[in-house]
Tab-separated table of C-alpha atoms in Angstrom:
chain	number	residue	atom	x	y	z
D	182	UNK	CA	0.000	0.000	0.000
D	183	UNK	CA	2.844	2.427	0.827
D	184	UNK	CA	4.394	1.913	-2.607
D	185	UNK	CA	1.039	2.435	-4.336
D	186	UNK	CA	0.375	5.680	-2.474
D	187	UNK	CA	3.887	6.946	-3.230
D	188	UNK	CA	3.494	6.084	-6.913
D	189	UNK	CA	0.130	7.859	-7.201
D	190	UNK	CA	1.483	10.897	-5.340
D	191	UNK	CA	4.538	11.108	-7.596
D	192	UNK	CA	2.496	10.659	-10.786
D	193	UNK	CA	0.197	13.464	-9.658
D	194	UNK	CA	3.178	15.754	-9.076
D	195	UNK	CA	4.661	14.851	-12.465
D	196	UNK	CA	1.413	15.620	-14.275
D	197	UNK	CA	1.019	18.940	-12.483
D	198	UNK	CA	4.622	19.936	-13.149
D	199	UNK	CA	4.417	19.147	-16.846
D	200	UNK	CA	1.100	20.972	-17.198
D	201	UNK	CA	2.086	24.132	-15.339
D	202	UNK	CA	5.788	24.435	-16.151
D	203	UNK	CA	7.094	26.198	-19.230
D	204	UNK	CA	10.320	24.191	-18.840
D	205	UNK	CA	11.134	21.167	-21.028
D	206	UNK	CA	9.447	17.921	-19.894
D	207	UNK	CA	12.719	16.515	-18.525
D	208	UNK	CA	13.272	19.557	-16.302
D	209	UNK	CA	9.651	19.508	-15.161
D	210	UNK	CA	9.922	15.840	-14.248
D	211	UNK	CA	13.147	16.482	-12.311
D	212	UNK	CA	11.438	19.223	-10.345
D	213	UNK	CA	8.451	17.033	-9.520
D	214	UNK	CA	10.591	14.162	-8.258
D	215	UNK	CA	12.781	16.559	-6.261
D	216	UNK	CA	9.639	18.002	-4.656
D	217	UNK	CA	8.465	14.508	-3.827
D	218	UNK	CA	11.808	13.530	-2.264
D	219	UNK	CA	11.995	16.725	-0.224
D	220	UNK	CA	8.433	16.385	1.041
D	221	UNK	CA	8.900	12.722	1.959
D	222	UNK	CA	12.106	13.499	3.875
D	223	UNK	CA	10.497	16.287	5.904
D	224	UNK	CA	7.380	14.579	7.219
D	225	UNK	CA	7.294	14.337	10.994
D	226	UNK	CA	7.660	10.562	10.805
D	227	UNK	CA	10.713	10.774	8.501
D	228	UNK	CA	12.304	13.430	10.729
D	229	UNK	CA	11.886	11.211	13.762
D	230	UNK	CA	13.303	8.218	11.881
D	231	UNK	CA	16.444	10.184	11.032
D	232	UNK	CA	16.784	11.451	14.593
D	233	UNK	CA	16.342	7.910	15.891
D	234	UNK	CA	19.409	6.845	13.914
D	235	UNK	CA	21.474	9.466	15.756
D	236	UNK	CA	20.001	8.423	19.091
D	237	UNK	CA	20.648	4.740	18.425
D	238	UNK	CA	24.290	5.278	17.431
D	239	UNK	CA	24.813	7.516	20.481
D	240	UNK	CA	23.296	4.924	22.804
D	241	UNK	CA	24.855	1.767	21.370
D	242	UNK	CA	28.353	2.964	20.472
D	243	UNK	CA	28.663	6.201	22.443
D	244	UNK	CA	32.145	7.744	22.336
D	245	UNK	CA	33.977	5.996	19.494
D	246	UNK	CA	37.535	7.205	19.139
D	247	UNK	CA	39.502	5.205	16.584
D	248	UNK	CA	40.686	1.887	17.960
D	249	UNK	CA	38.432	1.968	21.028
D	250	UNK	CA	35.742	-0.495	22.057
D	251	UNK	CA	33.140	2.141	21.126
D	252	UNK	CA	34.618	2.321	17.641
D	253	UNK	CA	34.207	-1.446	17.232
D	254	UNK	CA	30.599	-1.215	18.451
D	255	UNK	CA	29.930	1.557	15.931
D	256	UNK	CA	31.175	-0.600	13.038
D	257	UNK	CA	28.946	-3.474	14.147
D	258	UNK	CA	25.985	-1.093	14.597
D	259	UNK	CA	26.431	0.429	11.146
D	260	UNK	CA	26.696	-2.881	9.329
D	261	UNK	CA	23.632	-4.290	11.121
D	262	UNK	CA	21.620	-1.091	10.608
D	263	UNK	CA	22.305	-0.894	6.875
D	264	UNK	CA	21.225	-4.526	6.448
D	265	UNK	CA	18.121	-3.952	8.559
D	266	UNK	CA	17.151	-0.954	6.410
D	267	UNK	CA	17.415	-2.897	3.157
D	268	UNK	CA	20.722	-1.683	1.743
D	269	UNK	CA	22.511	-3.965	-0.716
D	270	UNK	CA	26.123	-5.125	-0.888
D	271	UNK	CA	26.632	-4.172	2.769
D	272	UNK	CA	30.177	-4.785	3.963
D	273	UNK	CA	32.925	-3.591	6.281
D	274	UNK	CA	36.280	-2.880	4.660
D	275	UNK	CA	39.154	-3.084	7.207
D	276	UNK	CA	41.139	0.058	8.002
D	277	UNK	CA	44.234	0.258	10.207
D	278	UNK	CA	43.840	3.143	12.661
D	279	UNK	CA	45.952	4.772	15.395
D	280	UNK	CA	44.954	4.070	18.990
D	281	UNK	CA	45.431	6.776	21.610
D	282	UNK	CA	43.878	6.915	25.072
D	283	UNK	CA	43.226	10.085	27.050
D	284	UNK	CA	43.612	8.861	30.625
D	285	UNK	CA	43.321	11.101	33.680
D	286	UNK	CA	43.769	14.826	33.076
D	287	UNK	CA	43.674	17.912	35.253
D	288	UNK	CA	44.981	21.426	35.575
D	289	UNK	CA	45.221	24.140	38.206
D	290	UNK	CA	46.659	27.568	38.808
D	291	UNK	CA	49.074	27.344	41.753
D	292	UNK	CA	50.044	31.019	42.011
D	293	UNK	CA	49.342	33.825	42.526
D	294	UNK	CA	45.718	32.809	43.238
D	295	UNK	CA	45.115	29.042	43.237
D	296	UNK	CA	42.129	27.818	41.235
D	297	UNK	CA	41.252	24.636	39.330
D	298	UNK	CA	41.227	24.693	35.525
D	299	UNK	CA	38.929	22.711	33.251
D	300	UNK	CA	41.038	21.360	30.427
D	301	UNK	CA	41.478	18.326	28.197
D	302	UNK	CA	44.410	16.742	26.408
D	303	UNK	CA	44.709	17.415	22.718
D	304	UNK	CA	44.457	14.221	20.700
D	305	UNK	CA	47.872	12.620	20.341
D	306	UNK	CA	49.491	14.463	23.229
D	307	UNK	CA	52.197	12.781	25.253
D	308	UNK	CA	51.762	12.485	29.014
D	309	UNK	CA	53.237	14.791	31.599
D	310	UNK	CA	55.770	13.421	34.109
D	311	UNK	CA	54.206	11.506	37.008
D	312	UNK	CA	52.693	13.994	39.425
D	313	UNK	CA	52.225	16.554	36.695
D	314	UNK	CA	54.183	19.399	35.126
D	315	UNK	CA	54.608	22.645	37.094
D	316	UNK	CA	55.828	25.747	35.281
D	317	UNK	CA	55.277	29.455	34.782
D	318	UNK	CA	52.843	30.376	31.999
D	319	UNK	CA	53.783	32.519	29.000
D	320	UNK	CA	50.734	33.946	27.202
D	321	UNK	CA	50.732	34.770	23.483
D	322	UNK	CA	47.713	36.102	21.623
D	323	UNK	CA	48.003	33.847	18.582
D	324	UNK	CA	50.080	31.285	16.743
D	325	UNK	CA	51.642	34.135	14.748
D	326	UNK	CA	52.798	35.772	17.976
D	327	UNK	CA	54.288	32.454	19.096
D	328	UNK	CA	56.117	32.113	15.772
D	329	UNK	CA	57.557	35.608	16.247
D	330	UNK	CA	59.169	34.746	19.595
D	331	UNK	CA	62.957	34.404	19.625
D	332	UNK	CA	64.519	30.980	19.986
D	333	UNK	CA	64.600	30.620	23.778
D	334	UNK	CA	61.806	32.991	24.837
D	335	UNK	CA	59.684	30.195	26.308
D	336	UNK	CA	62.503	28.343	28.060
D	337	UNK	CA	61.097	26.230	30.926
D	338	UNK	CA	57.563	27.628	30.547
D	339	UNK	CA	54.112	26.470	29.538
D	340	UNK	CA	53.064	28.443	26.464
D	341	UNK	CA	49.414	29.573	26.432
D	342	UNK	CA	47.932	30.553	23.027
D	343	UNK	CA	44.935	32.745	23.778
D	344	UNK	CA	43.180	33.356	20.459
D	345	UNK	CA	39.392	33.802	20.564
D	346	UNK	CA	37.401	31.980	17.885
D	347	UNK	CA	34.882	34.044	15.917
D	348	UNK	CA	31.332	32.766	15.492
D	349	UNK	CA	30.571	32.416	11.758
D	350	UNK	CA	27.634	30.880	9.921
D	351	UNK	CA	29.953	29.083	7.512
D	352	UNK	CA	32.371	27.964	10.228
D	353	UNK	CA	35.225	30.035	8.789
D	354	UNK	CA	36.280	31.168	12.257
D	355	UNK	CA	37.634	27.679	12.941
D	356	UNK	CA	40.625	27.594	10.605
D	357	UNK	CA	42.601	30.518	12.078
D	358	UNK	CA	42.215	29.082	15.601
D	359	UNK	CA	42.726	25.400	14.896
D	360	UNK	CA	46.113	26.079	13.293
D	361	UNK	CA	47.494	26.554	16.806
D	362	UNK	CA	46.062	23.192	17.848
D	363	UNK	CA	47.955	21.446	15.079
D	364	UNK	CA	51.334	23.215	15.284
D	365	UNK	CA	51.383	24.963	18.643
D	366	UNK	CA	53.080	22.343	20.798
D	367	UNK	CA	56.016	21.824	18.443
D	368	UNK	CA	56.468	25.546	17.839
D	369	UNK	CA	56.457	26.137	21.606
D	370	UNK	CA	58.962	23.305	22.104
D	371	UNK	CA	61.301	24.872	19.529
D	372	UNK	CA	61.418	27.913	21.807
D	373	UNK	CA	62.196	25.892	24.907
D	374	UNK	CA	58.697	25.379	26.321
D	375	UNK	CA	57.973	22.351	28.492
D	376	UNK	CA	54.198	22.380	27.962
D	377	UNK	CA	51.486	23.869	25.764
D	378	UNK	CA	47.909	24.968	26.448
D	379	UNK	CA	45.463	26.856	24.275
D	380	UNK	CA	42.063	28.490	24.471
D	381	UNK	CA	39.670	25.900	23.083
D	382	UNK	CA	38.840	26.059	19.375
D	383	UNK	CA	35.170	26.681	20.112
D	384	UNK	CA	32.533	29.383	20.419
D	385	UNK	CA	30.551	28.257	23.467
D	386	UNK	CA	30.873	29.772	26.939
D	387	UNK	CA	30.119	26.532	28.777
D	388	UNK	CA	32.875	25.072	30.911
D	389	UNK	CA	33.622	22.173	28.567
D	390	UNK	CA	37.045	22.129	26.871
D	391	UNK	CA	37.242	21.230	23.162
D	392	UNK	CA	39.682	18.504	22.169
D	393	UNK	CA	40.969	17.724	18.663
D	394	UNK	CA	43.996	16.263	16.952
D	395	UNK	CA	47.435	17.836	17.238
D	396	UNK	CA	50.679	16.736	15.621
D	397	UNK	CA	54.343	16.722	16.554
D	398	UNK	CA	57.056	17.816	14.164
D	399	UNK	CA	59.778	15.279	13.484
D	400	UNK	CA	62.978	16.032	15.380
D	401	UNK	CA	61.340	18.435	17.866
D	402	UNK	CA	60.857	17.490	21.547
D	403	UNK	CA	57.338	16.268	22.301
D	404	UNK	CA	55.725	18.288	25.074
D	405	UNK	CA	52.274	17.711	26.646
D	406	UNK	CA	49.443	19.725	25.085
D	407	UNK	CA	45.941	20.595	26.291
D	408	UNK	CA	42.990	22.882	25.593
D	409	UNK	CA	41.309	25.053	28.217
D	410	UNK	CA	37.562	25.554	28.406
D	411	UNK	CA	36.712	29.089	27.284
D	412	UNK	CA	35.872	30.423	30.787
D	413	UNK	CA	39.097	28.900	32.122
D	414	UNK	CA	41.132	30.526	29.353
D	415	UNK	CA	39.546	33.807	30.481
D	416	UNK	CA	40.516	32.986	34.077
D	417	UNK	CA	44.122	32.211	33.198
D	418	UNK	CA	44.430	35.309	30.979
D	419	UNK	CA	42.897	37.433	33.721
D	420	UNK	CA	45.441	36.383	36.309
D	421	UNK	CA	48.300	36.948	33.847
D	422	UNK	CA	46.934	40.453	33.159
D	423	UNK	CA	47.403	41.342	36.828
D	424	UNK	CA	51.127	41.500	36.136
D	425	UNK	CA	52.408	38.805	38.494
D	426	UNK	CA	54.028	35.546	37.392
D	427	UNK	CA	51.405	32.809	37.022
D	428	UNK	CA	52.332	29.197	37.714
D	429	UNK	CA	50.165	26.237	36.799
D	430	UNK	CA	50.220	22.480	37.116
D	431	UNK	CA	49.277	20.369	34.099
D	432	UNK	CA	48.657	16.644	34.559
D	433	UNK	CA	48.004	14.352	31.585
D	434	UNK	CA	48.160	10.551	31.640
D	435	UNK	CA	47.511	9.989	27.944
D	436	UNK	CA	49.224	7.156	26.103
D	437	UNK	CA	49.682	5.592	22.686
D	438	UNK	CA	48.762	1.939	22.130
D	439	UNK	CA	49.529	-0.297	19.128
D	440	UNK	CA	47.557	0.411	15.951
D	441	UNK	CA	44.127	-1.207	15.787
D	442	UNK	CA	41.735	-2.388	13.071
D	443	UNK	CA	38.538	-0.476	12.365
D	444	UNK	CA	36.509	-0.387	9.136
D	445	UNK	CA	34.765	1.701	6.523
D	446	UNK	CA	31.148	0.505	6.447
D	447	UNK	CA	29.446	0.562	3.040
D	448	UNK	CA	25.916	-0.037	1.791
D	449	UNK	CA	24.334	0.603	-1.610
D	450	UNK	CA	21.114	1.326	-3.451
D	451	UNK	CA	21.966	-0.415	-6.709
D	452	UNK	CA	21.311	1.498	-9.943
D	453	UNK	CA	18.860	0.130	-12.490
D	454	UNK	CA	20.878	0.816	-15.680
D	455	UNK	CA	24.453	1.755	-14.791
D	456	UNK	CA	25.141	0.115	-11.418
D	457	UNK	CA	28.896	0.378	-11.931
D	458	UNK	CA	28.652	4.195	-11.847
D	459	UNK	CA	28.570	5.575	-8.300
D	460	UNK	CA	27.179	8.563	-6.442
D	461	UNK	CA	28.876	8.627	-3.042
D	462	UNK	CA	27.211	9.882	0.148
D	463	UNK	CA	29.793	10.050	2.936
D	464	UNK	CA	29.949	10.680	6.673
D	465	UNK	CA	32.387	9.537	9.349
D	466	UNK	CA	31.558	6.888	11.902
D	467	UNK	CA	34.165	7.683	14.559
D	468	UNK	CA	33.965	10.476	17.138
D	469	UNK	CA	36.018	12.011	19.901
D	470	UNK	CA	35.868	10.369	23.302
D	471	UNK	CA	34.439	13.172	25.437
D	472	UNK	CA	30.804	13.201	24.240
D	473	UNK	CA	28.673	10.662	22.406
D	474	UNK	CA	29.354	12.012	18.920
D	475	UNK	CA	25.743	12.939	18.156
D	476	UNK	CA	26.600	16.143	16.312
D	477	UNK	CA	30.031	15.083	15.048
D	478	UNK	CA	29.217	12.968	13.164
D	479	UNK	CA	26.165	10.987	14.222
D	480	UNK	CA	24.051	13.596	12.472
D	481	UNK	CA	25.974	13.093	9.219
D	482	UNK	CA	25.607	9.319	9.467
D	483	UNK	CA	21.845	9.711	9.858
D	484	UNK	CA	21.626	12.231	7.002
D	485	UNK	CA	23.318	10.056	4.383
D	486	UNK	CA	21.587	6.827	5.426
D	487	UNK	CA	18.197	8.546	5.437
D	488	UNK	CA	18.806	10.303	2.120
D	489	UNK	CA	19.628	6.993	0.432
D	490	UNK	CA	16.522	5.413	1.968
D	491	UNK	CA	14.340	8.166	0.513
D	492	UNK	CA	15.794	7.448	-2.926
D	493	UNK	CA	15.245	3.704	-2.494
D	494	UNK	CA	11.576	4.379	-1.688
D	495	UNK	CA	10.919	6.010	-5.087
D	496	UNK	CA	8.750	3.983	-7.504
D	497	UNK	CA	11.802	3.614	-9.776
D	498	UNK	CA	15.421	3.392	-8.745
D	499	UNK	CA	17.852	5.863	-10.328
D	500	UNK	CA	20.116	4.814	-13.184
D	501	UNK	CA	23.302	4.773	-11.091
D	502	UNK	CA	24.228	3.269	-7.735
D	503	UNK	CA	23.960	5.412	-4.626
D	504	UNK	CA	26.701	4.299	-2.239
D	505	UNK	CA	26.743	5.251	1.440
D	506	UNK	CA	30.248	5.204	2.928
D	507	UNK	CA	30.686	5.592	6.697
D	508	UNK	CA	34.376	6.367	6.999
D	509	UNK	CA	36.689	5.204	9.782
D	510	UNK	CA	38.889	7.581	11.747
D	511	UNK	CA	38.227	10.977	10.247
D	512	UNK	CA	39.191	12.652	13.516
D	513	UNK	CA	42.675	11.228	13.881
D	514	UNK	CA	44.167	11.310	10.415
D	515	UNK	CA	41.597	10.418	7.719
D	516	UNK	CA	42.563	6.741	7.768
D	517	UNK	CA	39.214	5.695	6.293
D	518	UNK	CA	39.305	8.197	3.443
D	519	UNK	CA	42.858	7.233	2.550
D	520	UNK	CA	42.080	3.503	2.630
D	521	UNK	CA	38.926	3.946	0.541
D	522	UNK	CA	40.946	5.849	-2.078
D	523	UNK	CA	43.541	3.060	-2.148
D	524	UNK	CA	41.082	0.156	-2.168
D	525	UNK	CA	38.783	1.699	-4.770
D	526	UNK	CA	41.424	3.349	-6.950
D	527	UNK	CA	40.367	1.355	-10.014
D	528	UNK	CA	36.799	2.627	-9.866
D	529	UNK	CA	37.335	6.260	-8.835
D	530	UNK	CA	36.767	7.376	-12.416
D	531	UNK	CA	33.309	5.803	-12.203
D	532	UNK	CA	32.368	7.984	-9.207
D	533	UNK	CA	30.200	10.572	-10.916
D	534	UNK	CA	29.649	12.718	-7.790
D	535	UNK	CA	30.622	12.689	-4.108
D	536	UNK	CA	29.427	14.695	-1.126
D	537	UNK	CA	29.887	14.410	2.639
D	538	UNK	CA	27.779	15.366	5.679
D	539	UNK	CA	30.016	16.405	8.582
D	540	UNK	CA	28.810	19.651	10.130
D	541	UNK	CA	26.103	18.698	12.598
D	542	UNK	CA	22.404	19.171	11.916
D	543	UNK	CA	22.307	22.870	10.971
D	544	UNK	CA	20.115	23.514	7.942
D	545	UNK	CA	21.731	23.535	4.517
D	546	UNK	CA	21.782	27.104	3.210
D	547	UNK	CA	24.355	27.101	0.418
D	548	UNK	CA	25.326	24.818	-2.434
D	549	UNK	CA	28.627	24.690	-4.318
D	550	UNK	CA	30.110	22.281	-6.847
D	551	UNK	CA	33.521	21.347	-8.173
D	552	UNK	CA	32.938	19.960	-11.651
D	553	UNK	CA	34.357	20.272	-15.128
D	554	UNK	CA	33.231	23.383	-17.047
D	555	UNK	CA	31.069	21.338	-19.404
D	556	UNK	CA	29.082	20.019	-16.396
D	557	UNK	CA	28.193	23.459	-15.026
D	558	UNK	CA	24.773	23.539	-16.762
D	559	UNK	CA	23.896	20.393	-14.821
D	560	UNK	CA	24.833	22.158	-11.601
D	561	UNK	CA	22.577	25.057	-12.595
D	562	UNK	CA	19.733	22.557	-12.912
D	563	UNK	CA	20.568	21.064	-9.524
D	564	UNK	CA	20.627	24.525	-7.943
D	565	UNK	CA	17.046	25.076	-9.152
D	566	UNK	CA	15.960	21.798	-7.573
D	567	UNK	CA	17.530	22.805	-4.243
D	568	UNK	CA	16.163	26.378	-4.235
D	569	UNK	CA	12.770	25.457	-2.685
D	570	UNK	CA	14.680	24.187	0.355
D	571	UNK	CA	16.128	27.673	0.913
D	572	UNK	CA	19.517	26.770	-0.550
D	573	UNK	CA	21.423	29.359	-2.571
D	574	UNK	CA	24.142	28.634	-5.158
D	575	UNK	CA	27.767	29.558	-4.473
D	576	UNK	CA	29.479	28.654	-7.738
D	577	UNK	CA	32.050	26.039	-8.659
D	578	UNK	CA	33.996	26.450	-5.413
D	579	UNK	CA	33.446	23.197	-3.500
D	580	UNK	CA	36.291	21.481	-1.666
D	581	UNK	CA	34.449	18.379	-0.436
D	582	UNK	CA	34.488	16.961	3.071
D	583	UNK	CA	37.658	15.933	4.882
D	584	UNK	CA	37.205	12.255	4.041
D	585	UNK	CA	36.779	13.078	0.357
D	586	UNK	CA	40.151	14.794	0.087
D	587	UNK	CA	42.174	11.572	-0.235
D	588	UNK	CA	39.472	10.049	-2.413
D	589	UNK	CA	39.065	12.747	-5.029
D	590	UNK	CA	42.489	14.199	-5.868
D	591	UNK	CA	40.758	16.064	-8.674
D	592	UNK	CA	39.252	12.916	-10.207
D	593	UNK	CA	35.751	12.928	-8.681
D	594	UNK	CA	33.218	15.754	-9.073
D	595	UNK	CA	32.166	17.229	-5.737
D	596	UNK	CA	29.197	18.953	-4.177
D	597	UNK	CA	29.271	20.884	-0.889
D	598	UNK	CA	25.937	21.275	0.877
D	599	UNK	CA	26.944	23.930	3.409
D	600	UNK	CA	25.148	23.704	6.726
D	601	UNK	CA	24.475	26.557	9.130
D	602	UNK	CA	27.323	26.322	11.625
D	603	UNK	CA	26.354	29.251	13.857
D	604	UNK	CA	26.176	27.076	16.991
D	605	UNK	CA	28.108	24.013	15.802
D	606	UNK	CA	31.355	24.992	17.507
D	607	UNK	CA	29.604	25.521	20.833
D	608	UNK	CA	29.571	21.721	21.186
D	609	UNK	CA	32.185	20.463	18.715
D	610	UNK	CA	34.705	18.008	20.256
D	611	UNK	CA	33.327	18.479	23.790
D	612	UNK	CA	31.552	16.381	26.403
D	613	UNK	CA	28.442	18.369	25.445
D	614	UNK	CA	28.204	16.707	22.002
D	615	UNK	CA	25.144	14.637	22.929
D	616	UNK	CA	21.836	13.636	21.351
D	617	UNK	CA	19.734	16.296	23.101
D	618	UNK	CA	21.311	18.911	20.798
D	619	UNK	CA	19.763	17.313	17.673
D	620	UNK	CA	16.789	19.113	16.061
D	621	UNK	CA	14.764	16.569	14.035
D	622	UNK	CA	13.233	19.201	11.722
D	623	UNK	CA	16.636	20.669	10.875
D	624	UNK	CA	18.062	17.194	10.378
D	625	UNK	CA	15.186	16.394	7.989
D	626	UNK	CA	15.925	19.446	5.823
D	627	UNK	CA	19.459	18.077	5.427
D	628	UNK	CA	18.101	14.688	4.438
D	629	UNK	CA	15.945	16.381	1.799
D	630	UNK	CA	18.905	18.296	0.359
D	631	UNK	CA	21.186	15.271	0.225
D	632	UNK	CA	18.431	13.068	-1.232
D	633	UNK	CA	17.661	15.536	-4.024
D	634	UNK	CA	21.354	15.974	-4.835
D	635	UNK	CA	22.189	12.269	-4.874
D	636	UNK	CA	19.075	11.345	-6.842
D	637	UNK	CA	19.773	14.028	-9.474
D	638	UNK	CA	23.348	12.816	-10.005
D	639	UNK	CA	22.305	9.165	-10.017
D	640	UNK	CA	19.416	9.665	-12.470
D	641	UNK	CA	20.793	12.253	-14.895
D	642	UNK	CA	20.808	10.737	-18.410
């Protein structure tokens, strides 16, 4: 009965579109099917189904840092869920991933005015000596200011990078701040520092620090590195501003373990005419270990699974295969994206389009592509199909998601469906990344946008 109702509804939309539209029949039919997909994705029931996927992953796997027990549970959950939902050719493709554990962590100001500090180790940090590291704090306003310090300016100190992140709808405030997370510890060590702390790369004022991956430069001493919650960065900066030396204790018990095996989990909606040609919908399955990974990237997992399901529910499957790929270890080095690119190298030229959902559940507001010039008219058509969802075009400027970087290397056309990130970095990489932050209606608008995009690429003649 459900299939019959859907077929009648779609035929009615097609007839109305062809009758009322001055566009060619093909364009009118595209618009009708896009309307149908968008409407089906945004019913209350569909919105709740998508949200339930986030809730289920958060409950069953929880925190799922690469190599952890939660990561293994997430792989098992994803494979079982895709089979349960009727996907074809479901499989897990092994990926070797790094395995780092956070351990106990703490911080405190010892002088001039003792107070505890809320902080967290940056991903990949070495531990402090037993009993912690005690040193005077040297504040710099940015990574650039740290780079400008002379060679021994931080000798014996803990360097504190105190750059405030700007709140931006497109998330562009993140890049200038996160650069310090990646390079800061090694640059501080080059100048004699014994430890590194930074103001969290986040926009929220809650007292939850934001973690994230850092890296050590070869040949430079490895010093412990942590991020302070925003109010605690204010506290530390405030005491330094009083003009007296400030001493803090940093205690991290993090450790590296041998590499582990995770997996990319894949499921498909097989195309009716050209099943060897692929439209890829990606998200990453892993998360940081502080929260339950609902926003980053449980929401993306739910979006791409639900979008493919909406396409599968159409009366006729699209010409090409829609492939959902849930990548391993995006957070700690893109292991899943790199392994997918290696394993599927022979078929990359048959990937006709790829897109990734990895920015929470904020509504999609902008659309960009990265395609050959001769394909731009197709992107103009797609932009018209997305316009009723409140999505505006942004040209041929897409860069793809993080996991798609290793995969594409210029060979695969890309689409970016830019989500509203105004509040995303309030919760990103914190203990506050939990299911209660998910808005089902906003999530459903994402599902609609991804479903329309994937269907259009999979069906285009």
